Amino acid sequence: MAGALTACHGSSCNTVRTPADIALASQSTSQDVLHEIFGFDAFRGPQAEIIQHVVSGGDALVLMPTGGGKSLCYQVPAIVRQRAGHGVAIVVSPLIALMHNQVGALHEVGVSAAFLNSTLDMAAAREVEQRMLRGDITLLYAAPERIPTPRFLALLTSLFERGQLSLFAIDEAHCVSQWGHDFRPEYRAMSVLHEQFPGVPRLALTATADSLTRQDMVHHLALHDARQFVSSFDRPNISYRITEKRDGMAQLLAFIQAEFDGDAGVVYCQSRRRVEEVADQLVRAGVNALAYHAGMDAGIRQRNQDRFLREDGVVVVATIAFGMGIDKPDVRFVAHMDMPKNIEGYYQETGRAGRDGEAAVAWMAYGLADVINQRRMIDEGVASDEFKQALRGKLDALLALAEATDCRRVHLLDYFGEPSKACGNCDNCLSPPQVYDATQAARKLLSTIYRFQQSSGMAFGSGHLIDVLRGKTTDRVTQYQHDKLSTFGIGADMSDVQWRALLRQLVASGAVVVDAGMYKTLQLGEPARALLRDQAQVWQRVASTSASKGAASRTTNKADDTDLDVHAQPVFTALKAWRAEVARSHDLPAYVIFNNNTLKALAQLRPSDADELVGVPGIGSKKLEAYGDQVLRVIAMS
Ligand code: ADP
Ligand code: ZN
C-alpha cells in the first residue's frame, strides 16, 4: 500500500516521512484546500476521515447518500497529493455527457482538470495526454471503457513508473454489480488498476449499496483491504409520499401545481411512450416540462438535459435513463408515475431531489397495474430462476414500502440495514393513515377466487371478481351463474375502490397471483392458505377520499427565496440574473458558478468590499478573484 512508507517525489522534499507524519501534515493541508479552493469552512460528516485516509495512501469504499459530498472526497486528496508531488488523479466516471460540467466546475475554482472521452478528436486527446505527462493536470476524468485500452494503459504505465499517479477514484462504483440497476460490464475491467498499478490508492464511491451490491464492489474491484466508510443513508430533508394511483396524470398535475409551481423537478415513467404522453400533458397544463428518454434523437436529448441543468424551474419527464451523475442541487421534487423495480432504484431516483439540503418531496403514485407489470417483467425475463428469485425479493421489499402504514423512512433505512425512528416527515408520519382489520374481507375475496375455479374451472379478472363480491348482476355474472355462488354480494358494504386497494395488497403479498397473459386472470398464491385458515391477518388502509392529500402538509419550505428578508429579496434576484449571464457565457450550469446557498448568503450579508466576501460559503480564492468585483457591483446596484 502506498501509505506504508511514502517517499515524496517532489523536489522540495528530501526526507522520507512516516504515515503518521503524512497524516498530520495532510490534516492541515486538506483543511487549507477546503478553505482556499472550495471556500468551505468545515468538512461534512465523514469527509475529513475519508480524505485523510486517502491522502495518506489508503484504499477506501465510500457509501454516502446523494448530496453527501462525495466529490470532495477525491478532489481534495487529488489536490493535496498533487501538491506533494504525486502526480495526476484518475477519476472514472460513467457519464461522458457530464464530464464537461465536472471539469468546468473544477476550472471555476482554479483546479487544473481535463477529460478524455470520445467527444475529443485525436489532436485534442493527444494534447490532454501531453499535459498529463508534463504534470499539468490534477484530475483527469475518463469513461470506464477507456481505461483498459492499450493506449490509455500505456499512458498510465508511463506515469506510474515515475510515481506520477496520485490516486484512482471510481465514481458510481455500484455499476460494477449485476445486482444493481445500473450494471455496466465495462466496470469489471477496473480490476486492471490494482493489478498493474499496485500501491496507487483507490477510492470507490457510490450512493446506493445494499449488502449484495456492496459485496460485489469489494469482490470485483478487489477492495478487500479497503476501509469502508458507510454514512447514514438518511436524507432528512426529503419527505416521502406514496399515494394510491387513480388518475395518475391528474394527481401528478395537482401535486405539481399545488406545491411546486415554477420549481425544478423530475418525473419518472416506465416507458418511452409514457414519457412523451406525460410531458405533453404537463406542457399543455402550463408546466415547463421536457421529455428525456433513450429513444430520442441524441441531440434533442442532450439539449433537454442541458436546459434542465442550466435553466431555473424545468421539469424533466424521463425514463430511468435520466439522472445518474446529475448533480443539480435544487431539484425540489422527484415524482414516480410508475413504480420502480426495487428499493435501490427508488432510493437512487428519489435521492436526486434536494441535494442542497433544502426541503424536497419524493412522490409516487402506485396502483395494481404497477404491481402486475413488475411481477410480469420478472416472470417473463430471461434470467435464471435463482436470479428471478432475487429480483422478486427486491420487488417485495419495495411493495412492502408502498403498502406500509407506518413511517416510510424507517422501512427505507431498514432496507439498507440502518435502524431508525419514525421521522415525522413522511406522509404516514404527517397524517397517520387509519387502518382497519381487513382479514375477513380478504377471506371473502380469496374464497371467491377459489369458487370461480371450483364452479367453472376458470380464472377471472379483477373487474368481474369485484362485481361478484359487490353483488352486481352483469351479463358475465349471469352467463357463468356466479350470482349463485355463496360469496355473491357478500362484499356490498365495501366500495370498488376499497376492494381494489385490498386486492392490490393481496397481490403485493403474493396471496393473489395475476396471470401474465392478456386477461390478467387471478389465482390463489401460497400465502392465501394461511389467510383462508384464519392463521394470518391483513391490515388495510382506509381509502382516502381527497385526491391530493398531503398538499397542505408542506410545512417549512419553498426552498427558493421565502426565507430571505425583504431587503435581501431583490439582491438575490439580481444575483441570479447575473449568475445566469455568467453561466451562459461559460457554457456551464448556473450552480457551477455559485449555488443558491452562496447567493442567499450574499443577499443576506450584502457585503460592500472584498474583505467581507472572504468566508462566504462557496467563495474560494479563485472565485473571489474572478467574480468578487462583479458581485460587489451587482449588490451595490440592487
Ligand atoms: P454527491 O456527489 O455525494 O451527491 P456532491 O459532491 O455533489 O455530492 O456535493 C453536494 C453539495 O454539497 C455540493 O453543492 C457541494 O459543493 C456541497 N458540499 C460538499 N461538501 C461540502 C462541505 N464540506 N461544506 C459545504 N458544502 C459542501
Ligand atoms: Zn416517517
Coordinates of C-alpha atoms in Angstrom, one line a residue, residues 113-337:
A113 CA -8.7 19.3 -14.8
A114 CA -9.4 17.6 -18.1
F115 CA -11.3 14.7 -19.6
L116 CA -10.6 12.1 -22.1
N117 CA -13.6 10.7 -23.9
S118 CA -15.0 10.0 -27.4
T119 CA -16.1 13.6 -27.9
L120 CA -12.4 14.7 -28.3
D121 CA -10.7 14.4 -31.6
M122 CA -7.3 12.8 -31.9
A123 CA -5.4 16.1 -31.7
A124 CA -7.3 17.3 -28.6
A125 CA -6.9 13.9 -26.9
R126 CA -3.1 13.9 -27.6
E127 CA -2.9 17.4 -26.1
V128 CA -4.5 16.2 -22.9
E129 CA -2.1 13.2 -22.7
Q130 CA 0.8 15.5 -23.2
R131 CA -0.4 17.8 -20.4
M132 CA -0.8 14.7 -18.1
L133 CA 2.8 13.6 -18.9
R134 CA 4.0 17.1 -18.2
G135 CA 2.3 17.1 -14.8
D136 CA -0.1 19.9 -15.7
I137 CA -3.3 18.1 -14.7
T138 CA -4.5 17.5 -11.2
L139 CA -7.7 15.5 -12.1
L140 CA -8.3 13.6 -15.2
Y141 CA -11.8 12.3 -15.9
A142 CA -12.2 9.2 -18.1
A143 CA -15.0 6.9 -19.0
P144 CA -14.6 3.3 -17.8
E145 CA -14.4 1.9 -21.4
R146 CA -11.3 3.9 -21.9
I147 CA -9.3 2.5 -19.0
P148 CA -8.4 -0.9 -20.5
T149 CA -7.5 0.4 -23.9
P150 CA -3.8 -0.2 -24.8
R151 CA -3.2 3.5 -25.4
F152 CA -4.5 4.6 -22.1
L153 CA -2.8 1.8 -20.2
A154 CA 0.5 2.8 -21.8
L155 CA -0.1 6.3 -20.6
L156 CA -0.9 5.2 -17.1
T157 CA 2.2 2.9 -17.0
S158 CA 4.4 5.7 -18.1
L159 CA 3.0 7.9 -15.3
F160 CA 3.1 5.1 -12.8
E161 CA 6.8 4.3 -13.4
R162 CA 7.6 7.9 -12.5
G163 CA 5.4 7.9 -9.4
Q164 CA 3.0 10.3 -11.0
L165 CA -0.3 8.5 -10.5
S166 CA -1.8 10.1 -7.3
L167 CA -5.0 8.0 -7.0
F168 CA -7.9 6.3 -8.8
A169 CA -11.4 7.4 -7.9
I170 CA -14.1 5.1 -9.2
D171 CA -17.3 7.0 -9.2
E172 CA -20.8 5.4 -9.3
A173 CA -19.0 2.2 -8.3
H174 CA -22.2 0.2 -7.9
C175 CA -22.2 0.0 -11.7
V176 CA -19.8 -3.0 -11.3
S177 CA -22.6 -5.0 -9.7
Q178 CA -25.0 -7.0 -11.8
W179 CA -27.5 -6.8 -8.9
G180 CA -27.7 -3.1 -9.1
H181 CA -29.9 -1.3 -11.6
D182 CA -27.1 0.3 -13.5
F183 CA -24.9 -2.6 -14.3
R184 CA -22.1 -1.7 -16.7
P185 CA -19.9 -4.5 -17.8
E186 CA -17.1 -2.0 -18.6
Y187 CA -16.7 -1.6 -14.8
R188 CA -15.4 -5.1 -14.5
A189 CA -12.3 -4.0 -16.3
M190 CA -11.3 -1.8 -13.4
S191 CA -9.6 -4.8 -11.9
V192 CA -6.6 -3.9 -14.1
L193 CA -6.0 -0.9 -11.9
H194 CA -4.7 -2.6 -8.8
E195 CA -3.1 -5.4 -10.8
Q196 CA -1.0 -3.1 -13.0
F197 CA -0.6 -0.1 -10.6
P198 CA -0.2 -1.6 -7.2
G199 CA 0.1 0.9 -4.4
V200 CA -1.8 3.7 -6.0
P201 CA -4.7 4.5 -3.6
R202 CA -8.1 3.6 -4.9
L203 CA -11.3 5.1 -3.9
A204 CA -14.7 3.6 -4.9
L205 CA -17.8 5.8 -4.4
T206 CA -21.5 5.2 -4.6
A207 CA -24.8 6.4 -3.3
T208 CA -26.5 3.1 -3.5
A209 CA -25.5 -0.2 -2.0
D210 CA -27.4 -2.8 -0.3
S211 CA -25.4 -5.7 1.1
L212 CA -25.3 -7.7 -2.2
T213 CA -24.1 -4.7 -4.2
R214 CA -21.5 -3.9 -1.5
Q215 CA -20.1 -7.4 -1.7
D216 CA -19.9 -7.2 -5.4
M217 CA -18.0 -4.0 -5.3
V218 CA -15.5 -5.4 -2.9
H219 CA -15.1 -8.5 -4.9
H220 CA -14.9 -7.1 -8.5
L221 CA -12.9 -4.0 -7.6
A222 CA -10.6 -6.0 -5.3
L223 CA -11.2 -3.8 -2.3
H224 CA -10.8 -6.5 0.3
D225 CA -8.3 -4.4 2.2
A226 CA -10.0 -1.1 1.7
R227 CA -11.5 0.8 4.6
Q228 CA -15.3 1.1 4.3
F229 CA -16.9 4.4 5.1
V230 CA -20.6 3.9 5.3
S231 CA -22.6 7.1 6.0
S232 CA -26.1 7.2 7.2
F233 CA -28.4 6.8 4.2
D234 CA -31.0 9.1 5.6
R235 CA -31.9 12.2 3.6
P236 CA -33.9 14.0 6.3
N237 CA -34.9 16.9 4.0
I238 CA -36.7 14.6 1.6
S239 CA -40.3 14.0 2.5
Y240 CA -41.5 10.6 1.2
R241 CA -45.1 10.3 -0.1
I242 CA -46.7 7.3 -1.7
T243 CA -50.2 7.6 -2.9
E244 CA -52.8 5.3 -4.4
K245 CA -53.0 5.8 -8.2
R246 CA -56.4 6.6 -9.6
D247 CA -56.0 9.1 -12.4
G248 CA -52.2 9.3 -12.3
M249 CA -51.9 12.3 -14.6
A250 CA -54.5 14.4 -12.7
Q251 CA -52.8 13.5 -9.4
L252 CA -49.4 14.4 -10.7
L253 CA -50.6 17.7 -12.1
A254 CA -52.4 18.6 -8.8
F255 CA -49.3 17.8 -6.9
I256 CA -47.1 20.0 -9.1
Q257 CA -49.5 22.9 -9.3
A258 CA -50.3 22.9 -5.6
E259 CA -46.8 22.8 -4.3
F260 CA -44.1 23.2 -7.0
D261 CA -45.2 25.8 -9.4
G262 CA -42.1 27.1 -11.1
D263 CA -39.7 24.6 -9.4
A264 CA -37.3 22.1 -10.9
G265 CA -38.3 18.5 -10.7
V266 CA -38.0 15.1 -12.3
V267 CA -41.0 12.8 -13.2
Y268 CA -40.0 9.2 -13.8
C269 CA -42.1 7.0 -16.1
Q270 CA -41.6 3.4 -17.0
S271 CA -41.8 3.6 -20.8
R272 CA -40.8 6.0 -23.5
R273 CA -44.3 6.3 -24.7
R274 CA -45.5 7.3 -21.2
V275 CA -42.7 9.8 -21.0
E276 CA -43.9 11.5 -24.2
E277 CA -47.5 11.5 -23.1
V278 CA -46.9 12.8 -19.6
A279 CA -44.5 15.5 -20.8
D280 CA -47.0 16.6 -23.4
Q281 CA -49.9 16.8 -21.0
L282 CA -47.8 18.8 -18.5
V283 CA -46.8 21.3 -21.2
R284 CA -50.4 21.7 -22.1
A285 CA -51.2 22.4 -18.5
G286 CA -48.6 25.1 -18.5
V287 CA -45.8 23.3 -16.8
N288 CA -42.3 24.0 -18.2
A289 CA -41.7 20.3 -18.9
L290 CA -39.3 18.5 -21.2
A291 CA -39.0 14.8 -22.2
Y292 CA -35.9 12.6 -21.9
H293 CA -35.5 9.0 -22.9
A294 CA -33.1 6.8 -24.7
G295 CA -35.2 6.6 -27.9
M296 CA -35.0 10.3 -28.6
D297 CA -32.7 12.0 -31.0
A298 CA -29.4 12.3 -29.1
G299 CA -29.1 16.0 -29.9
I300 CA -32.5 16.8 -28.5
R301 CA -32.0 14.7 -25.5
Q302 CA -28.7 16.4 -24.7
R303 CA -30.3 19.8 -25.2
N304 CA -33.2 18.9 -22.8
Q305 CA -30.7 17.7 -20.2
D306 CA -28.7 21.0 -20.6
R307 CA -31.8 23.1 -20.3
F308 CA -32.8 21.2 -17.1
L309 CA -29.3 21.8 -15.7
R310 CA -29.0 25.4 -16.8
E311 CA -32.4 27.0 -16.6
D312 CA -34.4 27.5 -13.5
G313 CA -37.6 25.6 -12.9
V314 CA -37.5 23.0 -15.6
V315 CA -39.4 19.7 -15.1
V316 CA -37.9 16.7 -16.8
V317 CA -40.1 13.8 -17.6
A318 CA -37.9 10.8 -18.1
T319 CA -37.3 7.1 -18.1
I320 CA -34.6 5.9 -15.6
A321 CA -32.1 6.5 -18.4
F322 CA -32.0 10.0 -16.9
G323 CA -30.3 11.1 -13.8
M324 CA -27.1 9.3 -13.0
G325 CA -24.5 11.8 -12.2
I326 CA -26.9 14.7 -12.5
D327 CA -25.7 17.0 -9.7
K328 CA -28.2 19.8 -9.9
P329 CA -28.6 20.9 -6.3
D330 CA -32.1 22.5 -6.4
V331 CA -34.3 19.7 -7.7
R332 CA -37.4 20.2 -5.4
F333 CA -39.3 17.1 -6.3
V334 CA -39.0 13.7 -7.8
A335 CA -42.2 12.1 -8.9
H336 CA -42.8 8.5 -9.9
M337 CA -45.7 7.9 -12.2

